[in-house]
Coordinates of N, CA and C and ligand atoms in Angstrom, one line a residue:
M1 N -73.0 13.5 74.3 CA -73.3 14.6 74.1 C -74.1 15.1 76.0
A2 N -73.6 16.0 76.1 CA -74.0 16.3 77.2 C -75.3 17.1 77.5
D3 N -76.0 16.7 78.3 CA -77.4 17.5 78.8 C -76.5 18.7 78.7
L4 N -77.7 20.0 78.6 CA -77.6 20.8 77.6 C -78.0 22.0 79.3
P5 N -77.0 22.9 80.4 CA -77.4 23.7 81.5 C -78.3 24.0 81.3
A6 N -79.0 24.8 82.5 CA -80.7 25.2 82.5 C -80.9 26.5 81.6
A7 N -80.1 27.2 81.2 CA -78.7 28.6 80.8 C -79.6 28.4 79.1
Q8 N -79.6 27.4 79.2 CA -79.4 27.1 77.3 C -81.2 26.7 77.0
D9 N -82.6 26.2 78.2 CA -83.4 26.1 77.7 C -84.2 27.4 78.4
E10 N -84.1 28.6 77.8 CA -85.7 29.2 79.3 C -85.9 30.1 77.5
L11 N -85.3 30.3 76.9 CA -85.9 31.2 75.1 C -87.1 30.5 75.0
T12 N -88.6 31.4 74.7 CA -89.8 30.5 74.4 C -89.2 30.3 72.9
P13 N -90.5 29.8 72.8 CA -90.3 29.0 71.1 C -90.1 30.3 70.4
A14 N -91.0 31.5 69.6 CA -91.2 32.3 69.7 C -89.7 32.9 69.6
A15 N -89.6 32.9 70.6 CA -87.3 34.1 70.3 C -87.2 32.7 70.4
L16 N -86.4 31.2 69.5 CA -85.8 30.2 69.0 C -86.3 30.8 67.8
E17 N -87.7 31.0 66.8 CA -87.9 31.0 66.0 C -87.7 31.7 65.2
R18 N -87.8 33.6 65.9 CA -87.3 34.4 65.7 C -85.5 34.6 65.5
G19 N -84.5 34.0 66.3 CA -83.5 33.4 66.4 C -83.3 32.3 64.4
R20 N -84.7 31.7 64.6 CA -83.9 30.8 62.8 C -84.3 31.4 61.6
L21 N -84.7 32.6 61.6 CA -85.5 34.0 60.4 C -83.9 34.7 60.6
L22 N -83.8 34.4 61.2 CA -82.7 35.7 61.2 C -81.1 34.6 60.5
F23 N -81.3 33.3 61.1 CA -80.7 33.0 60.7 C -80.5 32.4 59.7
A24 N -81.7 32.8 58.7 CA -82.5 31.4 57.8 C -81.9 32.6 56.4
G25 N -82.0 33.9 56.9 CA -81.6 34.5 55.6 C -81.1 35.5 55.1
P26 N -80.5 36.3 53.9 CA -78.9 36.4 53.4 C -77.9 35.9 54.5
C27 N -76.7 35.6 54.4 CA -75.7 36.0 55.5 C -75.0 36.5 54.5
E28 N -73.9 37.4 53.8 CA -72.8 38.0 53.4 C -71.1 38.3 53.7
F29 N -71.0 38.0 52.7 CA -69.1 38.8 53.6 C -69.6 39.9 52.5
F30 N -68.6 41.0 53.5 CA -68.5 42.3 53.3 C -67.5 43.0 52.8
A31 N -66.4 42.8 53.8 CA -65.4 43.3 54.1 C -64.2 43.0 55.0
G32 N -63.5 43.3 54.6 CA -62.0 41.9 55.2 C -61.3 43.3 55.6
A33 N -60.9 43.2 57.5 CA -59.5 45.0 57.8 C -58.6 44.2 57.8
M34 N -57.3 44.1 58.0 CA -55.4 44.2 58.6 C -56.3 44.9 59.1
I35 N -55.8 45.9 58.6 CA -54.7 47.8 59.3 C -56.2 48.0 59.4
M36 N -56.2 49.3 60.4 CA -57.1 50.0 60.7 C -58.1 50.9 59.6
D37 N -57.9 51.6 58.6 CA -58.4 52.6 57.1 C -59.2 51.3 57.0
Q38 N -59.1 49.8 56.7 CA -59.8 48.6 56.3 C -61.1 48.2 56.7
L39 N -61.5 48.7 58.1 CA -62.7 49.0 58.9 C -63.1 49.6 57.9
P40 N -64.3 48.7 58.0 CA -66.0 49.4 57.0 C -66.6 50.3 57.9
P41 N -67.0 50.8 57.2 CA -68.0 51.9 58.1 C -69.6 50.9 58.1
P42 N -70.1 50.8 59.2 CA -71.4 49.6 60.4 C -72.4 50.2 59.4
R43 N -72.7 49.4 60.1 CA -74.4 49.3 58.0 C -75.4 48.7 59.6
G44 N -75.4 48.4 60.6 CA -75.5 48.2 61.9 C -75.1 47.6 63.7
P45 N -76.4 47.3 63.5 CA -75.4 46.1 65.0 C -74.9 45.3 64.7
E46 N -73.9 45.9 64.9 CA -72.5 43.7 65.5 C -72.6 43.3 66.6
I47 N -72.3 42.2 66.6 CA -71.3 40.9 67.3 C -70.7 40.7 67.1
A48 N -69.5 40.4 67.6 CA -67.7 40.3 67.3 C -68.0 38.6 67.4
F49 N -67.2 37.4 66.8 CA -67.1 36.4 67.5 C -65.3 36.8 68.0
A50 N -64.8 36.2 69.2 CA -63.1 36.4 69.8 C -62.9 35.0 70.0
G51 N -61.4 35.0 69.8 CA -61.3 33.6 70.3 C -59.9 33.0 70.4
R52 N -59.2 32.4 70.4 CA -58.3 31.3 70.7 C -58.3 30.6 69.0
S53 N -57.1 30.8 68.9 CA -56.8 29.8 67.2 C -57.5 28.7 67.6
N54 N -58.5 28.2 66.8 CA -58.5 26.8 67.3 C -59.7 26.2 67.4
V55 N -60.2 27.7 68.4 CA -61.4 27.3 68.8 C -61.9 26.7 69.1
G56 N -62.6 27.5 67.2 CA -63.6 26.6 67.2 C -64.9 27.8 66.2
K57 N -64.3 29.2 66.7 CA -64.4 30.3 66.3 C -64.9 30.0 64.4
S58 N -64.5 29.7 63.2 CA -65.5 29.6 62.2 C -66.3 28.9 62.0
S59 N -65.9 27.9 62.8 CA -67.4 26.7 62.7 C -68.9 27.5 63.1
L60 N -67.9 27.8 64.5 CA -69.1 28.5 64.9 C -70.7 29.1 64.1
V61 N -69.5 30.3 63.1 CA -70.3 31.1 62.4 C -70.3 30.4 61.2
N62 N -70.4 29.2 60.8 CA -70.6 28.2 60.0 C -71.8 27.9 60.3
A63 N -72.2 26.9 61.6 CA -73.2 26.8 62.2 C -74.6 26.8 62.0
L64 N -73.5 28.4 62.8 CA -75.2 29.6 63.0 C -75.5 30.3 61.8
T65 N -75.5 30.1 60.6 CA -76.0 30.5 59.8 C -75.8 29.5 58.5
G66 N -75.5 28.4 58.9 CA -76.0 27.2 58.5 C -75.5 27.2 57.2
R67 N -73.9 28.3 57.8 CA -73.4 28.2 55.9 C -72.3 26.8 55.8
K68 N -71.7 26.2 55.3 CA -71.3 25.0 55.7 C -69.2 26.0 55.5
T69 N -69.3 27.0 54.9 CA -67.9 27.6 53.4 C -68.3 28.8 53.8
L70 N -68.9 29.5 55.0 CA -69.0 30.8 54.9 C -67.6 31.4 55.6
A71 N -67.5 31.1 57.3 CA -66.6 31.2 57.5 C -65.5 29.9 57.7
R72 N -63.9 30.1 57.1 CA -62.5 29.1 56.1 C -63.2 28.6 58.3
V73 N -63.2 27.0 57.5 CA -62.4 26.1 58.7 C -61.1 25.6 58.8
S74 N -60.6 26.0 59.8 CA -58.9 25.4 59.3 C -58.2 24.3 60.5
T75 N -57.8 23.6 59.4 CA -57.3 23.0 60.8 C -55.4 23.2 61.0
T76 N -55.3 24.5 59.9 CA -54.4 25.0 60.4 C -54.5 26.6 61.5
P77 N -54.2 26.1 62.2 CA -53.8 27.4 63.3 C -53.4 28.5 63.3
G78 N -54.4 30.4 62.7 CA -53.3 30.8 63.4 C -53.5 31.9 61.8
R79 N -54.4 31.2 60.9 CA -54.2 31.4 59.3 C -55.1 32.9 58.9
T80 N -56.4 32.8 60.2 CA -57.8 33.5 59.9 C -56.3 35.3 60.4
Q81 N -56.0 36.4 59.6 CA -55.8 36.8 60.1 C -56.0 38.5 59.9
Q82 N -57.3 37.8 59.7 CA -58.4 39.9 59.0 C -59.1 39.9 60.2
L83 N -60.5 40.5 60.6 CA -61.2 40.8 60.8 C -62.5 40.5 59.7
N84 N -62.6 39.7 59.4 CA -64.4 39.9 58.4 C -65.5 39.7 58.6
F85 N -66.6 40.4 57.9 CA -67.5 41.9 57.7 C -68.5 40.2 57.6
F86 N -69.5 40.2 58.0 CA -70.7 39.1 56.8 C -72.1 40.2 57.6
D87 N -72.8 40.3 57.1 CA -73.9 41.3 56.8 C -75.1 40.1 56.3
L88 N -75.9 39.5 58.2 CA -76.9 39.0 57.9 C -78.0 40.0 57.9
G89 N -79.6 39.2 57.3 CA -80.9 39.8 56.7 C -80.6 40.6 56.3
A90 N -79.8 41.1 55.5 CA -80.3 42.7 55.0 C -79.5 43.9 55.8
G91 N -79.1 43.7 56.7 CA -78.4 44.8 57.4 C -79.4 44.3 58.6
K92 N -79.9 43.3 59.6 CA -80.8 43.7 60.9 C -79.6 43.5 61.2
M93 N -78.3 43.1 60.9 CA -77.4 43.0 61.5 C -75.5 42.0 60.8
T94 N -75.0 42.7 61.7 CA -73.3 42.5 61.3 C -72.4 41.4 62.2
L95 N -71.4 40.6 61.3 CA -71.4 39.3 63.0 C -69.9 39.6 62.0
V96 N -69.1 39.9 62.8 CA -67.4 40.5 63.0 C -67.2 39.1 62.9
D97 N -66.2 38.1 62.1 CA -65.5 37.0 63.2 C -63.5 37.8 63.0
L98 N -63.1 38.3 64.4 CA -62.1 38.4 65.0 C -61.0 37.5 64.4
P99 N -60.3 38.1 64.5 CA -58.5 36.9 64.1 C -58.4 36.3 65.4
G100 N -58.3 34.7 65.0 CA -58.1 34.3 66.8 C -56.5 35.0 66.5
Y101 N -56.2 34.4 68.3 CA -54.9 35.0 69.6 C -54.7 33.8 69.7
G102 N -54.0 34.0 70.3 CA -52.7 32.9 71.0 C -52.3 31.5 70.5
Y103 N -51.1 32.3 69.7 CA -51.2 31.2 68.3 C -49.6 32.0 67.6
S104 N -48.6 31.4 67.4 CA -47.4 32.3 67.2 C -46.8 31.9 65.9
S105 N -47.4 31.4 65.1 CA -47.0 30.7 64.1 C -47.0 32.0 62.7
V106 N -47.5 33.1 62.9 CA -47.6 34.0 62.3 C -46.3 35.3 62.3
G107 N -45.6 35.5 61.5 CA -44.2 36.8 62.1 C -44.6 38.2 63.4
K108 N -44.1 38.4 63.5 CA -44.5 39.3 64.8 C -44.6 40.7 64.6
A109 N -44.3 41.1 63.6 CA -45.1 42.3 62.8 C -46.9 42.3 62.6
K110 N -46.0 41.1 62.3 CA -47.7 41.1 61.4 C -48.9 40.2 62.6
A111 N -48.5 40.4 63.5 CA -49.1 39.7 64.9 C -49.2 40.8 65.2
A112 N -49.0 41.7 65.7 CA -48.2 43.5 66.3 C -50.0 43.6 65.5
A113 N -48.8 44.0 64.3 CA -50.8 45.1 63.8 C -51.6 44.2 63.1
W114 N -52.5 43.0 63.2 CA -54.2 42.8 63.3 C -53.9 43.0 64.6
T115 N -52.8 42.7 66.4 CA -53.8 42.9 67.7 C -54.6 44.1 67.6
D116 N -53.6 44.9 67.0 CA -53.5 46.2 67.4 C -54.7 47.0 67.1
T117 N -55.2 46.3 65.6 CA -56.9 46.4 64.5 C -57.8 45.9 65.6
T118 N -57.2 44.5 65.4 CA -58.7 44.6 66.6 C -58.4 44.9 68.1
R119 N -57.7 44.9 68.3 CA -58.0 46.4 70.0 C -59.1 47.7 69.4
A120 N -57.8 48.1 68.7 CA -59.0 49.6 68.2 C -60.1 49.3 67.7
F121 N -60.5 48.4 67.2 CA -62.6 47.6 67.3 C -62.9 47.1 68.4
L122 N -62.5 46.9 68.5 CA -62.9 46.7 70.2 C -63.3 47.8 71.8
K123 N -62.5 48.5 71.2 CA -62.4 50.1 72.4 C -63.9 50.6 71.4
G124 N -63.3 50.7 70.4 CA -63.6 52.4 69.4 C -64.9 51.7 68.5
R125 N -66.2 50.2 68.7 CA -67.3 50.6 68.4 C -68.4 51.0 68.6
P126 N -68.2 51.8 68.5 CA -70.0 52.3 69.2 C -71.1 50.9 68.8
E127 N -71.3 50.9 67.5 CA -72.7 49.9 66.7 C -72.2 48.2 67.1
L128 N -70.8 48.5 68.2 CA -70.8 46.5 68.6 C -71.6 46.4 70.0
Q129 N -72.9 45.2 69.8 CA -73.3 45.3 70.6 C -72.8 44.2 72.1
R130 N -72.2 43.6 71.3 CA -71.9 42.2 72.3 C -71.0 42.0 71.7
V131 N -69.3 41.0 73.0 CA -68.6 39.9 71.5 C -68.8 38.8 72.2
L132 N -68.7 37.7 71.4 CA -69.0 36.2 72.0 C -67.7 35.6 72.0
L133 N -67.3 35.6 73.4 CA -66.4 35.1 73.6 C -65.7 33.5 73.6
L134 N -65.4 33.1 73.0 CA -65.9 31.5 72.3 C -64.3 30.9 73.1
V135 N -64.8 29.9 74.0 CA -63.2 29.6 74.9 C -64.7 27.8 74.7
D136 N -62.9 26.4 75.0 CA -62.3 25.5 75.0 C -63.3 25.0 75.7
G137 N -64.5 24.2 75.3 CA -65.5 23.0 76.7 C -64.6 21.7 77.1
R138 N -64.1 21.8 76.8 CA -62.3 21.1 76.8 C -62.5 21.4 78.3
H139 N -61.6 23.2 78.0 CA -60.2 23.4 78.3 C -60.9 24.6 78.9
G140 N -61.5 25.6 78.7 CA -62.1 26.8 80.1 C -61.2 27.7 79.1
L141 N -61.2 28.6 80.5 CA -60.6 29.9 80.0 C -58.6 29.9 80.2
K142 N -58.3 30.7 78.4 CA -56.3 30.3 79.2 C -56.3 32.4 79.5
A143 N -54.4 31.9 79.7 CA -53.9 33.1 79.4 C -54.5 34.6 78.8
G144 N -54.9 33.8 77.0 CA -55.0 35.0 76.5 C -56.6 36.0 77.0
D145 N -57.4 34.3 77.6 CA -59.1 35.0 77.2 C -58.6 36.2 79.0
E146 N -58.1 35.7 79.3 CA -58.1 37.0 80.4 C -58.0 38.0 79.7
D147 N -56.6 38.5 79.3 CA -55.8 39.6 78.5 C -57.5 39.9 77.7
I148 N -57.9 39.8 76.5 CA -58.5 40.6 76.4 C -60.3 40.4 77.0
M149 N -60.9 39.7 77.9 CA -61.1 40.2 78.7 C -61.5 41.6 80.0
K150 N -60.0 41.8 79.9 CA -59.4 42.9 80.9 C -59.9 44.0 80.3
L151 N -58.9 44.0 78.8 CA -59.8 45.1 77.3 C -61.2 45.3 77.4
L152 N -62.2 44.5 76.9 CA -63.3 44.8 77.3 C -64.3 44.7 78.1
D153 N -63.9 45.0 80.2 CA -63.8 45.6 81.1 C -63.8 47.1 80.6
K154 N -62.2 46.7 80.6 CA -62.0 48.5 80.3 C -62.5 49.4 79.7
S155 N -62.8 48.0 78.7 CA -63.3 49.2 77.1 C -65.5 49.8 77.8
A156 N -65.7 48.4 78.2 CA -67.3 48.9 79.2 C -67.9 48.1 77.6
V157 N -67.1 47.3 77.1 CA -68.2 45.9 75.8 C -68.7 44.9 76.6
I158 N -69.7 44.6 76.4 CA -70.4 43.6 77.6 C -69.6 42.3 76.5
Y159 N -68.7 40.9 77.0 CA -68.5 39.8 76.3 C -68.8 38.5 76.7
Q160 N -69.6 37.3 76.4 CA -70.6 36.1 76.6 C -69.3 35.6 76.1
V161 N -69.8 34.2 77.3 CA -68.6 33.1 76.7 C -69.2 31.9 76.5
V162 N -69.1 31.3 75.0 CA -69.1 30.6 73.9 C -68.6 28.9 74.9
L163 N -69.1 28.2 75.4 CA -68.0 26.8 74.5 C -68.2 26.3 74.4
T164 N -67.6 25.0 73.3 CA -67.5 25.5 72.1 C -67.2 23.7 71.9
K165 N -66.8 22.7 71.0 CA -66.3 21.6 71.5 C -68.0 20.7 72.1
A166 N -69.0 20.9 72.2 CA -69.8 20.7 73.4 C -69.1 19.0 73.6
D167 N -69.3 18.5 72.2 CA -69.9 17.1 71.8 C -68.4 16.0 72.6
K168 N -67.0 16.7 73.0 CA -65.6 16.8 73.1 C -66.0 16.4 74.5
V169 N -66.4 16.3 75.5 CA -66.4 16.5 76.6 C -68.0 15.9 77.1
G170 N -67.1 14.9 77.9 CA -68.3 14.6 78.5 C -69.5 14.7 79.5
P171 N -69.9 14.8 80.5 CA -70.9 15.7 81.3 C -70.5 16.6 82.1
V172 N -69.6 15.0 83.3 CA -69.5 16.0 83.8 C -68.4 16.9 84.6
E173 N -67.0 16.4 83.4 CA -66.4 17.7 83.1 C -67.0 19.1 82.7
L174 N -67.7 18.6 81.6 CA -67.9 20.2 81.1 C -69.5 21.4 82.1
E175 N -69.3 20.2 82.8 CA -70.1 20.7 83.9 C -68.7 22.2 85.1
K176 N -67.8 21.3 85.3 CA -66.8 21.7 85.7 C -66.7 22.9 85.0
V177 N -66.1 22.6 84.3 CA -65.5 23.9 83.4 C -66.6 24.9 83.2
R178 N -68.1 24.4 83.4 CA -69.1 25.8 83.2 C -68.7 26.5 84.5
A179 N -69.0 25.8 85.4 CA -69.5 26.3 87.1 C -67.5 26.9 87.4
A180 N -65.8 26.4 86.8 CA -65.1 27.5 86.9 C -65.3 28.7 85.9
T181 N -65.5 28.8 85.0 CA -65.8 29.5 83.8 C -66.8 30.5 84.1
A182 N -67.8 30.4 85.2 CA -68.7 31.1 85.7 C -68.2 31.9 86.9
T183 N -67.3 31.1 87.6 CA -67.2 31.9 88.3 C -65.6 33.1 88.3
A184 N -64.8 32.7 87.5 CA -64.1 33.2 86.7 C -64.5 34.7 86.5
L185 N -66.2 34.7 85.6 CA -67.1 35.9 84.6 C -66.6 36.6 85.7
S186 N -67.5 36.2 87.8 CA -68.2 37.4 88.0 C -67.1 37.8 88.7
R187 N -65.6 38.2 88.1 CA -65.0 39.1 88.7 C -64.3 40.3 87.7
H188 N -65.5 40.2 86.9 CA -65.3 40.9 85.4 C -66.0 41.5 85.4
V189 N -66.6 42.8 85.5 CA -68.2 43.9 85.5 C -68.1 44.4 83.9
A190 N -68.0 43.8 83.1 CA -68.8 43.5 81.6 C -69.2 41.9 80.6
A191 N -68.7 40.9 81.6 CA -68.7 39.6 81.8 C -70.5 39.8 81.4
H192 N -71.0 39.5 80.1 CA -72.8 38.7 80.4 C -72.5 36.7 81.8
P193 N -73.2 37.2 82.5 CA -73.8 36.2 83.1 C -73.8 34.6 82.9
V194 N -74.7 35.0 81.3 CA -74.9 33.3 81.0 C -74.6 32.7 80.6
I195 N -73.9 32.1 80.5 CA -72.8 31.1 79.1 C -73.3 29.9 78.8
R196 N -73.1 30.5 77.0 CA -73.7 29.6 76.1 C -72.8 28.0 75.7
V197 N -73.6 26.5 75.2 CA -72.7 25.7 75.4 C -73.6 24.7 74.0
T198 N -72.3 25.2 73.6 CA -72.4 24.4 71.9 C -71.3 23.5 72.1
S199 N -72.5 23.1 70.2 CA -71.6 21.6 69.5 C -72.0 22.2 67.8
S200 N -71.0 22.9 67.5 CA -71.0 23.0 66.1 C -71.1 21.4 65.0
A201 N -70.6 20.5 65.1 CA -70.7 19.3 65.2 C -72.0 19.2 65.0
A202 N -72.7 18.9 66.2 CA -73.7 18.1 67.3 C -75.3 19.4 66.2
G203 N -75.0 20.6 66.6 CA -76.4 21.3 66.2 C -76.2 21.6 68.3
A204 N -75.7 21.4 68.7 CA -76.5 22.0 70.5 C -76.3 23.1 70.8
G205 N -76.8 23.4 71.9 CA -77.1 24.9 71.7 C -77.1 26.0 70.1
I206 N -76.7 25.8 69.0 CA -77.5 26.5 67.8 C -78.7 27.5 67.6
P207 N -79.4 27.1 67.7 CA -80.9 27.8 67.5 C -81.2 28.5 69.0
E208 N -80.3 28.2 70.3 CA -80.7 29.0 71.6 C -80.1 30.1 71.4
L209 N -78.3 29.9 70.5 CA -77.6 31.1 70.5 C -78.3 31.9 69.2
R210 N -78.6 31.6 68.1 CA -79.5 32.2 67.6 C -80.3 33.3 67.6
A211 N -81.2 32.4 68.7 CA -82.7 33.2 69.5 C -82.0 34.8 70.4
E212 N -80.4 34.3 70.9 CA -79.8 35.4 71.7 C -80.0 36.4 70.7
L213 N -79.4 36.0 69.8 CA -78.1 37.5 68.3 C -79.6 38.5 68.3
A214 N -80.4 37.0 67.8 CA -81.7 37.5 67.3 C -82.9 39.2 68.2
A215 N -82.6 38.3 68.8 CA -82.5 39.4 70.6 C -82.2 40.5 70.1
L216 N -81.0 40.6 70.0 CA -80.1 42.0 70.8 C -80.3 43.0 69.4
A217 N -80.3 41.8 68.0 CA -80.6 42.4 67.2 C -81.6 43.8 67.2
E218 N -83.2 43.0 67.2 CA -84.2 43.9 68.0 C -84.2 44.4 68.8
A219 N -83.5 44.4 69.9 CA -83.2 45.2 71.0 C -82.5 46.6 70.3
T220 N -82.3 47.1 69.1 CA -81.2 48.2 69.1 C -81.4 48.2 67.5
V221 N -82.9 48.4 67.3 CA -83.2 49.0 65.5 C -84.3 49.7 65.9
Ligands
LIG1 P1 -61.1 28.7 64.0 O1 -60.0 28.5 64.0 O2 -61.7 29.2 66.2 O3 -62.3 28.7 63.5 O4 -61.5 27.4 64.9 P2 -62.3 26.0 63.3 O5 -63.4 26.4 63.7 O6 -61.6 26.6 62.4 O7 -61.7 24.6 64.1 C1 -61.0 24.1 64.4 C2 -61.3 22.6 64.3 O8 -62.4 22.6 65.5 C3 -61.1 22.0 63.8 O9 -60.9 20.9 62.9 C4 -63.0 21.7 63.2 O10 -63.4 20.4 62.3 C5 -63.3 21.6 65.3 N1 -64.2 21.7 65.3 C6 -64.3 22.8 65.3 N2 -65.8 23.2 65.8 C7 -65.8 22.3 66.1 C8 -67.3 21.0 67.0 O11 -68.0 21.9 68.0 N3 -67.2 19.4 67.8 C9 -66.0 18.6 67.2 N4 -65.7 17.7 67.0 N5 -65.1 20.0 66.5 C10 -64.9 20.8 66.6

């Protein structure tokens, strides 16, 4: 496991504890939406999880919430085709698991339908506080990621890159990917400058991400 960059360690023990407490609270699935009409009314501040299929999105949601089966972890890319809404801490925050992109096993019409719903959600949801853009720590940004970044720049929705699967890459390579990602982000107006490095398998970076999300939840009440 690589040493984590300095940005991982800047949170105070009190902030980490607030993150732990928020994510130790109840977390329940309350809605799934394939089409716009199925989007639920907002319950509070929302954080969305976006990324290519197989990037480790379900694993990260499960690691954050400490529940092994909340979001479905699948070895079949492209299976999660709807927006899934989870209520965290009885109304404190809503986690929105977006459909993965960049995989073409679903039919074209179906893919277009959920792409439209996701785009509509990302462009027009005032409660959306931040999008966590998950990027595989071994590979860095890919074409599909650039598309969503441009969309979020246009909609002025802040997004933060979370590198995943950090346990699968050595420290030198991980730092190269992190630095290249930081350079790419500096060209995007809505990109949050702090990149979080995580491993859902090893637990690295998870307490820090919880703390950051808890601070966001507190800032919006
Ligand atoms: P999703 O399609 O983005 O929801 O990705 P999943 O969470 O289903 O993960 C895809 C694959 O990557 C699964 O086989 C996971 O077990 C694996 N995976 C996810 N996160 C990690 C991680 O942090 N470390 C390792 N080694 N494997 C991971």
